[in-house]
Short mmCIF file of C-alpha atoms and ligand atoms in Angstrom, two decimals:
data_model
loop_
_atom_site.label_atom_id
_atom_site.label_comp_id
_atom_site.label_asym_id
_atom_site.label_seq_id
_atom_site.Cartn_x
_atom_site.Cartn_y
_atom_site.Cartn_z
CA MET A 60 29.68 -24.45 -11.36
CA LYS A 61 26.66 -22.38 -12.32
CA ALA A 62 25.83 -19.45 -10.02
CA LEU A 63 23.05 -20.33 -7.62
CA VAL A 64 21.11 -17.22 -8.57
CA GLY A 65 21.61 -14.26 -10.85
CA GLU A 66 23.09 -10.99 -9.60
CA HIS A 67 19.60 -9.45 -9.51
CA ILE A 68 18.48 -12.01 -6.89
CA GLU A 69 21.76 -11.97 -4.95
CA THR A 70 21.49 -8.21 -4.47
CA LEU A 71 17.73 -8.20 -3.83
CA LYS A 72 16.82 -6.83 -0.40
CA PRO A 73 13.62 -8.50 0.77
CA TYR A 74 10.54 -6.56 1.83
CA VAL A 75 10.59 -5.87 5.57
CA PRO A 76 7.06 -6.03 6.97
CA GLY A 77 5.81 -4.34 10.15
CA LYS A 78 6.86 -6.18 13.30
CA PRO A 79 4.13 -8.60 14.41
CA ILE A 80 2.70 -8.11 17.94
CA GLU A 81 3.41 -11.76 18.87
CA GLU A 82 7.08 -11.35 17.94
CA LEU A 83 7.50 -8.20 20.06
CA GLU A 84 5.75 -9.72 23.06
CA ARG A 85 7.81 -12.92 22.81
CA GLU A 86 11.05 -10.91 22.59
CA LEU A 87 10.31 -8.47 25.42
CA GLY A 88 8.11 -10.69 27.56
CA ILE A 89 5.37 -8.05 27.58
CA GLU A 90 1.62 -8.10 26.93
CA GLY A 91 -1.03 -5.74 25.60
CA SER A 92 1.06 -4.22 22.78
CA ILE A 93 -0.45 -2.33 19.88
CA LYS A 94 0.63 -2.33 16.26
CA LEU A 95 0.44 0.88 14.26
CA ALA A 96 2.92 -0.29 11.68
CA SER A 97 1.16 -1.84 8.69
CA ASN A 98 -1.76 0.47 7.91
CA GLU A 99 -4.28 -2.12 9.00
CA ASN A 100 -7.90 -1.34 9.87
CA PRO A 101 -8.30 -0.87 13.65
CA LEU A 102 -11.98 -1.84 13.43
CA GLY A 103 -11.08 -5.38 12.37
CA PRO A 104 -12.64 -7.02 9.30
CA SER A 105 -16.03 -6.09 7.88
CA PRO A 106 -18.51 -8.26 9.86
CA LYS A 107 -20.19 -9.26 6.60
CA ALA A 108 -16.83 -10.58 5.38
CA THR A 109 -16.20 -12.57 8.54
CA GLU A 110 -19.63 -14.15 8.29
CA ALA A 111 -19.08 -15.12 4.65
CA ALA A 112 -15.65 -16.62 5.40
CA ARG A 113 -16.86 -18.56 8.44
CA ALA A 114 -19.52 -20.29 6.37
CA LEU A 115 -16.82 -21.56 4.01
CA LEU A 116 -14.52 -23.20 6.57
CA GLU A 117 -16.37 -26.50 6.09
CA LYS A 118 -15.51 -26.41 2.38
CA GLY A 119 -11.77 -26.14 2.97
CA HIS A 120 -11.13 -29.45 1.20
CA ILE A 121 -12.46 -28.10 -2.11
CA TYR A 122 -10.32 -25.98 -4.45
CA PRO A 123 -11.59 -22.45 -4.82
CA ASP A 124 -13.05 -21.17 -8.07
CA GLY A 125 -9.84 -20.59 -10.03
CA ALA A 126 -11.38 -17.73 -11.99
CA ALA A 127 -12.96 -16.17 -8.87
CA HIS A 128 -16.17 -15.58 -10.85
CA ARG A 129 -18.30 -14.31 -7.98
CA LEU A 130 -15.67 -11.91 -6.69
CA ARG A 131 -14.81 -10.66 -10.16
CA ALA A 132 -18.50 -10.16 -10.91
CA ALA A 133 -18.90 -8.20 -7.66
CA VAL A 134 -15.90 -6.00 -8.45
CA ALA A 135 -17.09 -5.49 -12.03
CA LYS A 136 -20.55 -4.42 -10.82
CA PHE A 137 -19.02 -2.12 -8.21
CA HIS A 138 -16.92 -0.33 -10.85
CA GLY A 139 -19.34 -0.58 -13.77
CA VAL A 140 -16.87 -2.59 -15.89
CA SER A 141 -16.96 -6.05 -17.48
CA PRO A 142 -15.68 -9.05 -15.46
CA ASP A 143 -13.20 -9.54 -18.33
CA GLU A 144 -11.58 -6.30 -17.21
CA VAL A 145 -10.96 -7.56 -13.66
CA ILE A 146 -8.20 -9.74 -12.23
CA THR A 147 -8.12 -10.73 -8.57
CA GLY A 148 -5.06 -11.52 -6.50
CA ASN A 149 -3.75 -12.78 -3.19
CA GLY A 150 -3.64 -9.16 -2.07
CA SER A 151 -3.00 -6.38 -4.57
CA ASN A 152 0.68 -7.18 -4.17
CA GLU A 153 0.10 -10.30 -6.22
CA VAL A 154 -1.67 -8.31 -8.92
CA LEU A 155 1.43 -6.09 -9.14
CA THR A 156 3.65 -9.16 -9.39
CA ILE A 157 1.50 -10.74 -12.07
CA ALA A 158 1.60 -7.49 -14.06
CA VAL A 159 5.40 -7.33 -14.01
CA ARG A 160 5.82 -11.03 -14.79
CA THR A 161 3.34 -10.77 -17.66
CA PHE A 162 4.46 -7.60 -19.37
CA CYS A 163 8.14 -7.19 -18.52
CA THR A 164 11.39 -9.00 -19.21
CA ALA A 165 14.92 -8.40 -17.93
CA ASP A 166 15.52 -6.13 -20.94
CA ASP A 167 12.80 -3.76 -19.83
CA GLU A 168 13.04 -0.86 -17.42
CA ALA A 169 10.68 0.45 -14.76
CA VAL A 170 10.09 3.96 -13.47
CA VAL A 171 9.08 4.43 -9.84
CA SER A 172 9.06 7.47 -7.60
CA GLN A 173 11.81 8.19 -5.08
CA TYR A 174 9.84 7.31 -1.93
CA SER A 175 7.08 4.96 -2.90
CA PHE A 176 5.79 1.49 -2.08
CA ALA A 177 8.80 -0.80 -1.55
CA ALA A 178 7.23 -3.72 -3.40
CA TYR A 179 7.49 -2.05 -6.85
CA PRO A 180 11.29 -2.10 -7.13
CA ILE A 181 11.48 -5.50 -5.43
CA ILE A 182 9.10 -7.09 -7.93
CA CYS A 183 10.90 -5.45 -10.86
CA GLN A 184 14.38 -6.39 -9.64
CA ALA A 185 13.24 -10.00 -9.18
CA GLN A 186 12.34 -9.91 -12.86
CA GLY A 187 15.89 -8.76 -13.65
CA MET A 188 14.75 -5.30 -14.71
CA THR A 189 16.53 -1.97 -14.34
CA ILE A 190 14.70 0.51 -12.13
CA HIS A 191 14.80 4.30 -12.37
CA ARG A 192 13.63 6.49 -9.51
CA ALA A 193 12.14 9.88 -10.36
CA PRO A 194 12.63 12.61 -7.74
CA MET A 195 9.68 13.79 -5.66
CA LYS A 196 8.62 17.35 -4.99
CA GLU A 197 7.93 18.85 -1.57
CA PRO A 198 6.16 17.85 0.59
CA LEU A 199 7.25 14.33 -0.48
CA THR A 200 4.72 14.21 -3.31
CA PHE A 201 4.87 12.45 -6.67
CA ASP A 202 6.35 14.76 -9.28
CA LEU A 203 4.62 13.41 -12.36
CA LYS A 204 6.50 15.78 -14.64
CA ALA A 205 9.79 14.35 -13.33
CA MET A 206 8.38 10.86 -13.75
CA ALA A 207 7.40 11.54 -17.35
CA GLU A 208 10.91 12.87 -18.00
CA THR A 209 12.44 9.71 -16.50
CA ILE A 210 10.67 7.51 -19.07
CA THR A 211 12.95 6.34 -21.90
CA PRO A 212 12.35 4.07 -24.91
CA LYS A 213 13.37 1.16 -22.66
CA THR A 214 10.68 1.89 -20.06
CA LYS A 215 7.95 -0.75 -20.01
CA ILE A 216 6.14 -0.04 -16.77
CA VAL A 217 5.54 2.93 -14.47
CA PHE A 218 4.10 2.84 -10.95
CA VAL A 219 2.05 5.62 -9.42
CA ALA A 220 0.66 5.05 -5.92
CA ASN A 221 -2.23 7.42 -5.37
CA PRO A 222 -2.32 8.17 -2.52
CA ASN A 223 1.23 7.08 -1.90
CA ASN A 224 2.75 4.87 0.76
CA PRO A 225 4.84 5.76 2.79
CA THR A 226 4.33 9.52 2.30
CA GLY A 227 0.50 9.62 2.45
CA THR A 228 0.47 12.29 -0.27
CA TYR A 229 -1.66 12.25 -3.43
CA VAL A 230 -1.65 13.61 -6.94
CA PRO A 231 -4.63 15.73 -8.03
CA ALA A 232 -6.87 14.46 -10.83
CA ASP A 233 -5.70 16.99 -13.43
CA GLU A 234 -2.02 16.09 -12.90
CA LEU A 235 -2.72 12.36 -13.17
CA ARG A 236 -4.80 12.86 -16.30
CA TRP A 237 -2.01 14.95 -17.84
CA PHE A 238 0.54 12.25 -16.97
CA LEU A 239 -1.55 9.43 -18.45
CA GLY A 240 -1.77 11.42 -21.68
CA GLU A 241 1.98 12.03 -21.66
CA VAL A 242 3.16 8.43 -21.15
CA PRO A 243 3.97 6.70 -24.47
CA ASP A 244 1.19 4.33 -25.57
CA ASP A 245 3.34 1.21 -25.26
CA VAL A 246 4.18 1.77 -21.59
CA ILE A 247 2.07 0.10 -18.88
CA VAL A 248 0.96 2.51 -16.16
CA VAL A 249 0.00 0.99 -12.82
CA VAL A 250 -2.03 3.32 -10.65
CA ASP A 251 -2.11 1.73 -7.23
CA GLU A 252 -5.11 2.97 -5.25
CA ALA A 253 -4.65 0.89 -2.09
CA TYR A 254 -5.73 3.86 0.09
CA HIS A 255 -8.44 5.22 -2.25
CA GLU A 256 -11.32 4.88 0.22
CA TYR A 257 -9.65 7.19 2.75
CA VAL A 258 -9.12 10.14 0.41
CA GLN A 259 -10.97 13.34 1.30
CA ALA A 260 -9.22 15.78 -1.07
CA GLU A 261 -11.72 17.27 -3.48
CA ASP A 262 -9.30 17.53 -6.40
CA TYR A 263 -8.52 13.78 -6.26
CA ALA A 264 -10.10 11.30 -8.68
CA SER A 265 -9.59 7.60 -9.19
CA ALA A 266 -7.82 6.63 -12.39
CA GLU A 267 -10.96 4.67 -13.23
CA THR A 268 -12.30 8.00 -14.56
CA MET A 269 -9.26 8.28 -16.89
CA ARG A 270 -9.27 4.93 -18.64
CA ASP A 271 -9.92 6.64 -21.97
CA VAL A 272 -6.67 8.63 -21.69
CA HIS A 273 -4.16 5.75 -21.64
CA GLU A 274 -5.04 2.27 -22.83
CA ARG A 275 -2.34 0.30 -21.03
CA LEU A 276 -3.57 1.32 -17.61
CA ILE A 277 -3.89 -1.07 -14.66
CA ILE A 278 -5.71 0.24 -11.60
CA CYS A 279 -5.06 -1.72 -8.40
CA ARG A 280 -7.21 -1.79 -5.29
CA THR A 281 -6.96 -3.81 -2.12
CA PHE A 282 -9.22 -5.28 0.55
CA SER A 283 -6.36 -5.00 3.08
CA LYS A 284 -6.91 -1.44 4.24
CA CYS A 285 -10.36 0.11 4.50
CA TYR A 286 -12.13 -3.26 4.13
CA GLY A 287 -10.09 -4.73 6.97
CA LEU A 288 -9.01 -7.96 5.26
CA ALA A 289 -5.19 -7.71 5.28
CA GLY A 290 -4.81 -11.18 6.76
CA ILE A 291 -7.37 -12.78 4.46
CA ARG A 292 -5.49 -11.50 1.39
CA ALA A 293 -7.46 -10.15 -1.53
CA GLY A 294 -6.94 -7.37 -4.02
CA TYR A 295 -7.73 -6.70 -7.65
CA GLY A 296 -6.73 -4.97 -10.82
CA ILE A 297 -8.88 -3.28 -13.45
CA ALA A 298 -7.49 -3.04 -16.97
CA PRO A 299 -8.57 -3.53 -20.60
CA ALA A 300 -9.64 -7.12 -21.31
CA ALA A 301 -6.60 -7.66 -23.56
CA LEU A 302 -4.26 -6.96 -20.63
CA ILE A 303 -6.28 -9.06 -18.17
CA ASP A 304 -6.27 -11.93 -20.65
CA ARG A 305 -2.45 -11.90 -20.79
CA MET A 306 -2.18 -11.59 -17.01
CA ASN A 307 -4.48 -14.59 -16.57
CA ARG A 308 -2.00 -16.70 -18.55
CA VAL A 309 0.61 -16.00 -15.87
CA ARG A 310 -1.66 -16.04 -12.80
CA GLU A 311 -1.53 -19.19 -10.69
CA PRO A 312 -4.68 -21.30 -11.03
CA PHE A 313 -6.06 -20.90 -7.47
CA ASN A 314 -4.38 -17.68 -6.44
CA VAL A 315 -7.25 -16.28 -4.38
CA ASN A 316 -8.27 -18.70 -1.66
CA LEU A 317 -11.76 -19.92 -0.91
CA LEU A 318 -12.34 -17.73 2.16
CA ALA A 319 -10.84 -14.62 0.59
CA GLN A 320 -13.08 -14.75 -2.49
CA ASP A 321 -16.37 -14.62 -0.61
CA ALA A 322 -15.09 -12.49 2.26
CA ALA A 323 -13.91 -9.85 -0.20
CA ALA A 324 -17.16 -9.93 -2.19
CA ALA A 325 -19.14 -9.49 1.04
CA ALA A 326 -16.85 -6.68 2.22
CA LEU A 327 -17.36 -4.81 -1.03
CA ASP A 328 -21.07 -4.75 -0.22
CA ASP A 329 -20.56 -3.47 3.30
CA LEU A 330 -20.66 0.25 2.62
CA ALA A 331 -21.59 1.03 6.22
CA PHE A 332 -18.35 -0.60 7.39
CA VAL A 333 -16.28 1.42 4.93
CA GLU A 334 -18.00 4.58 6.17
CA ARG A 335 -17.24 3.68 9.80
CA SER A 336 -13.62 2.89 8.89
CA VAL A 337 -13.18 6.24 7.16
CA ALA A 338 -14.82 8.09 10.06
CA ILE A 339 -12.66 6.47 12.74
CA ASN A 340 -9.61 7.15 10.58
CA GLU A 341 -10.46 10.84 10.32
CA GLU A 342 -10.99 11.00 14.06
CA GLY A 343 -7.73 9.18 14.82
CA ARG A 344 -5.73 11.26 12.37
CA GLY A 345 -7.09 14.44 13.96
CA ILE A 346 -6.03 13.23 17.41
CA LEU A 347 -2.60 12.21 16.15
CA GLU A 348 -2.01 15.53 14.37
CA GLU A 349 -3.12 17.55 17.34
CA GLY A 350 -0.97 15.47 19.68
CA LEU A 351 2.05 15.74 17.40
CA SER A 352 1.71 19.49 17.12
CA ALA A 353 2.46 19.65 20.86
CA LEU A 354 5.89 18.29 19.92
CA ALA A 355 6.57 20.88 17.21
CA ASP A 356 9.12 22.68 19.39
CA SER A 357 11.05 19.41 19.72
CA GLY A 358 11.34 19.22 15.94
CA VAL A 359 8.44 16.86 15.21
CA SER A 360 6.40 17.45 12.05
CA TRP A 361 4.41 15.36 9.60
CA ILE A 362 3.50 15.18 5.95
CA PRO A 363 -0.20 15.95 5.24
CA SER A 364 -1.86 12.60 4.56
CA GLN A 365 -4.89 11.34 2.65
CA THR A 366 -4.48 7.84 4.03
CA ASN A 367 -4.69 5.82 7.24
CA PHE A 368 -1.13 6.66 8.30
CA LEU A 369 1.10 9.66 8.92
CA LEU A 370 4.74 9.98 7.94
CA VAL A 371 6.22 11.72 10.94
CA LYS A 372 9.56 13.53 10.99
CA VAL A 373 11.37 13.11 14.29
CA PRO A 374 14.37 15.01 15.72
CA VAL A 375 16.51 11.88 16.16
CA GLU A 376 17.04 8.82 13.96
CA GLY A 377 13.63 7.27 13.31
CA VAL A 378 14.88 3.83 14.26
CA LYS A 379 15.70 5.11 17.77
CA VAL A 380 12.13 6.34 18.20
CA TYR A 381 10.89 3.03 16.85
CA ASP A 382 13.05 1.08 19.34
CA ALA A 383 12.02 3.22 22.30
CA LEU A 384 8.33 2.89 21.41
CA LEU A 385 8.71 -0.89 21.07
CA ARG A 386 9.76 -0.99 24.71
CA LYS A 387 6.45 0.72 25.55
CA GLY A 388 4.59 -1.93 23.56
CA VAL A 389 3.86 0.38 20.63
CA ILE A 390 4.93 -0.80 17.19
CA VAL A 391 5.39 1.88 14.52
CA ARG A 392 7.40 1.60 11.31
CA PRO A 393 10.97 2.85 10.97
CA MET A 394 11.57 4.33 7.54
CA ALA A 395 15.33 4.04 6.99
CA GLY A 396 14.72 1.18 4.55
CA TYR A 397 12.84 3.71 2.40
CA GLY A 398 15.70 6.20 2.59
CA LEU A 399 13.74 8.29 5.10
CA GLY A 400 15.92 7.81 8.17
CA ASP A 401 14.50 10.88 9.97
CA TYR A 402 10.97 9.57 9.86
CA VAL A 403 8.67 6.98 11.38
CA ARG A 404 5.35 5.99 9.85
CA ILE A 405 2.45 5.73 12.26
CA SER A 406 -0.76 3.98 11.20
CA ILE A 407 -3.98 5.51 12.49
CA GLY A 408 -5.38 3.15 15.09
CA THR A 409 -8.46 3.59 17.25
CA PRO A 410 -8.55 6.90 19.15
CA ASP A 411 -7.34 5.05 22.26
CA GLU A 412 -4.45 3.46 20.38
CA VAL A 413 -3.46 6.80 18.92
CA ARG A 414 -3.51 8.41 22.40
CA ARG A 415 -1.39 5.59 23.78
CA CYS A 416 1.11 6.06 20.98
CA LEU A 417 1.24 9.81 21.64
CA ASN A 418 1.70 9.35 25.38
CA SER A 419 4.53 6.89 24.75
CA LEU A 420 6.10 9.37 22.34
CA TYR A 421 5.86 12.13 24.97
CA GLU A 422 7.63 9.81 27.39
CA VAL A 423 10.48 8.61 25.18
CA LEU A 424 11.26 11.63 23.01
CA PRO A 425 12.82 14.00 25.61
CA THR A 426 15.35 11.33 26.67
CA LEU A 427 16.20 10.50 23.07
CA VAL A 428 16.74 14.18 22.25
CA GLN A 429 18.85 14.70 25.40
CA ARG A 430 21.04 11.72 24.50
CA GLU A 431 21.49 13.13 21.02
CA GLU A 432 22.58 16.50 22.40
CA ALA A 433 24.94 15.00 25.01
C1 PLP B 620 0.55 1.38 -1.93
C2 PLP B 620 0.31 -0.05 -1.58
N1 PLP B 620 0.00 -0.90 -2.55
C3 PLP B 620 -0.22 -2.19 -2.32
C4 PLP B 620 -0.14 -2.70 -1.04
C5 PLP B 620 -0.30 -4.16 -0.86
O1 PLP B 620 -1.43 -4.51 -0.22
P1 PLP B 620 -2.04 -5.95 -0.28
O2 PLP B 620 -1.10 -6.88 -0.97
O3 PLP B 620 -2.25 -6.31 1.14
O4 PLP B 620 -3.31 -5.78 -1.05
C6 PLP B 620 0.18 -1.87 0.02
C7 PLP B 620 0.31 -2.40 1.37
O5 PLP B 620 0.74 -1.80 2.31
C8 PLP B 620 0.41 -0.50 -0.26
O6 PLP B 620 0.75 0.35 0.71
#
């Protein structure tokens, strides 16, 4: 009998998302929980986006525009590129998947960084590819030199998340530019800028300013984070028209739904909302960092972040902290699945949510540490 699936699917470990609030409350019979586990926007969606989506509910019986013309035109205008250089997806995750399915076969290899977004190796393994992980440098930052050295003649695609999830770290513009010049011309470089809007570092620049350095460059952005549309699902890629044309051959015909197309286009226009989202994130991150520094003597530290989350090192197994916080109705993200067992990742919520998370941490940590020492 033929094997049900190939070895690459049999051994594939699925993506583990943040625990949904409903699931936790059902399991523990509690109410009023908060989720700081999936880097969502605590302000909710852009009001302009909600308004645009609401108006479309009555048209739910009509297929969406398969080519997402309006959204692509809005993205193109926003970035000063041609609509032929834009592909939209059901979240940026789908754009990543389309890229791998379009450009890679099982004979090709991918290079990712040691602790980076879990979807990259999953998508590549599903395609039957071999994946190589380049080491990071301290503090848990992409080492682009190591990545360049990991590339071989079999490498077809390389993923750089800038800033990176789950570490929150970024690569400065000059390093990224150097790397793009170093990668062989026939290799696709994906620069995933899901957290771009949050970046404050002055030596950061989007890869959109480096498109002349490496032709096979795909820049991904998402509406799930700063635009507050994670549940609506929309993201996009910017790449040379020749690449977008090939990706469109693989893309499903109606991949971005009716509501998402107009909600995302409206969100892109809502600069005031993005500003508010960035401001509340800065405020929340400040509160979280200050609150965590009170735990420094207990062995708590964090990686400096340019995003809407902090990767926090804890003095006991991260999953124990995660479990204890769950019981207080606070959902964070354990990191063992990323190979970072000593860490939890905490998304920046509203200032009140951040304070609640800190207070819960103050409550649970001493007992966890005592148990560890006993
Ligand atoms: C680095 C990175 N890229 C892409 C995504 C996928 O986002 P979405 O599919 O919601 O656009 C995420 C989500 O957490 C992420 O952290």
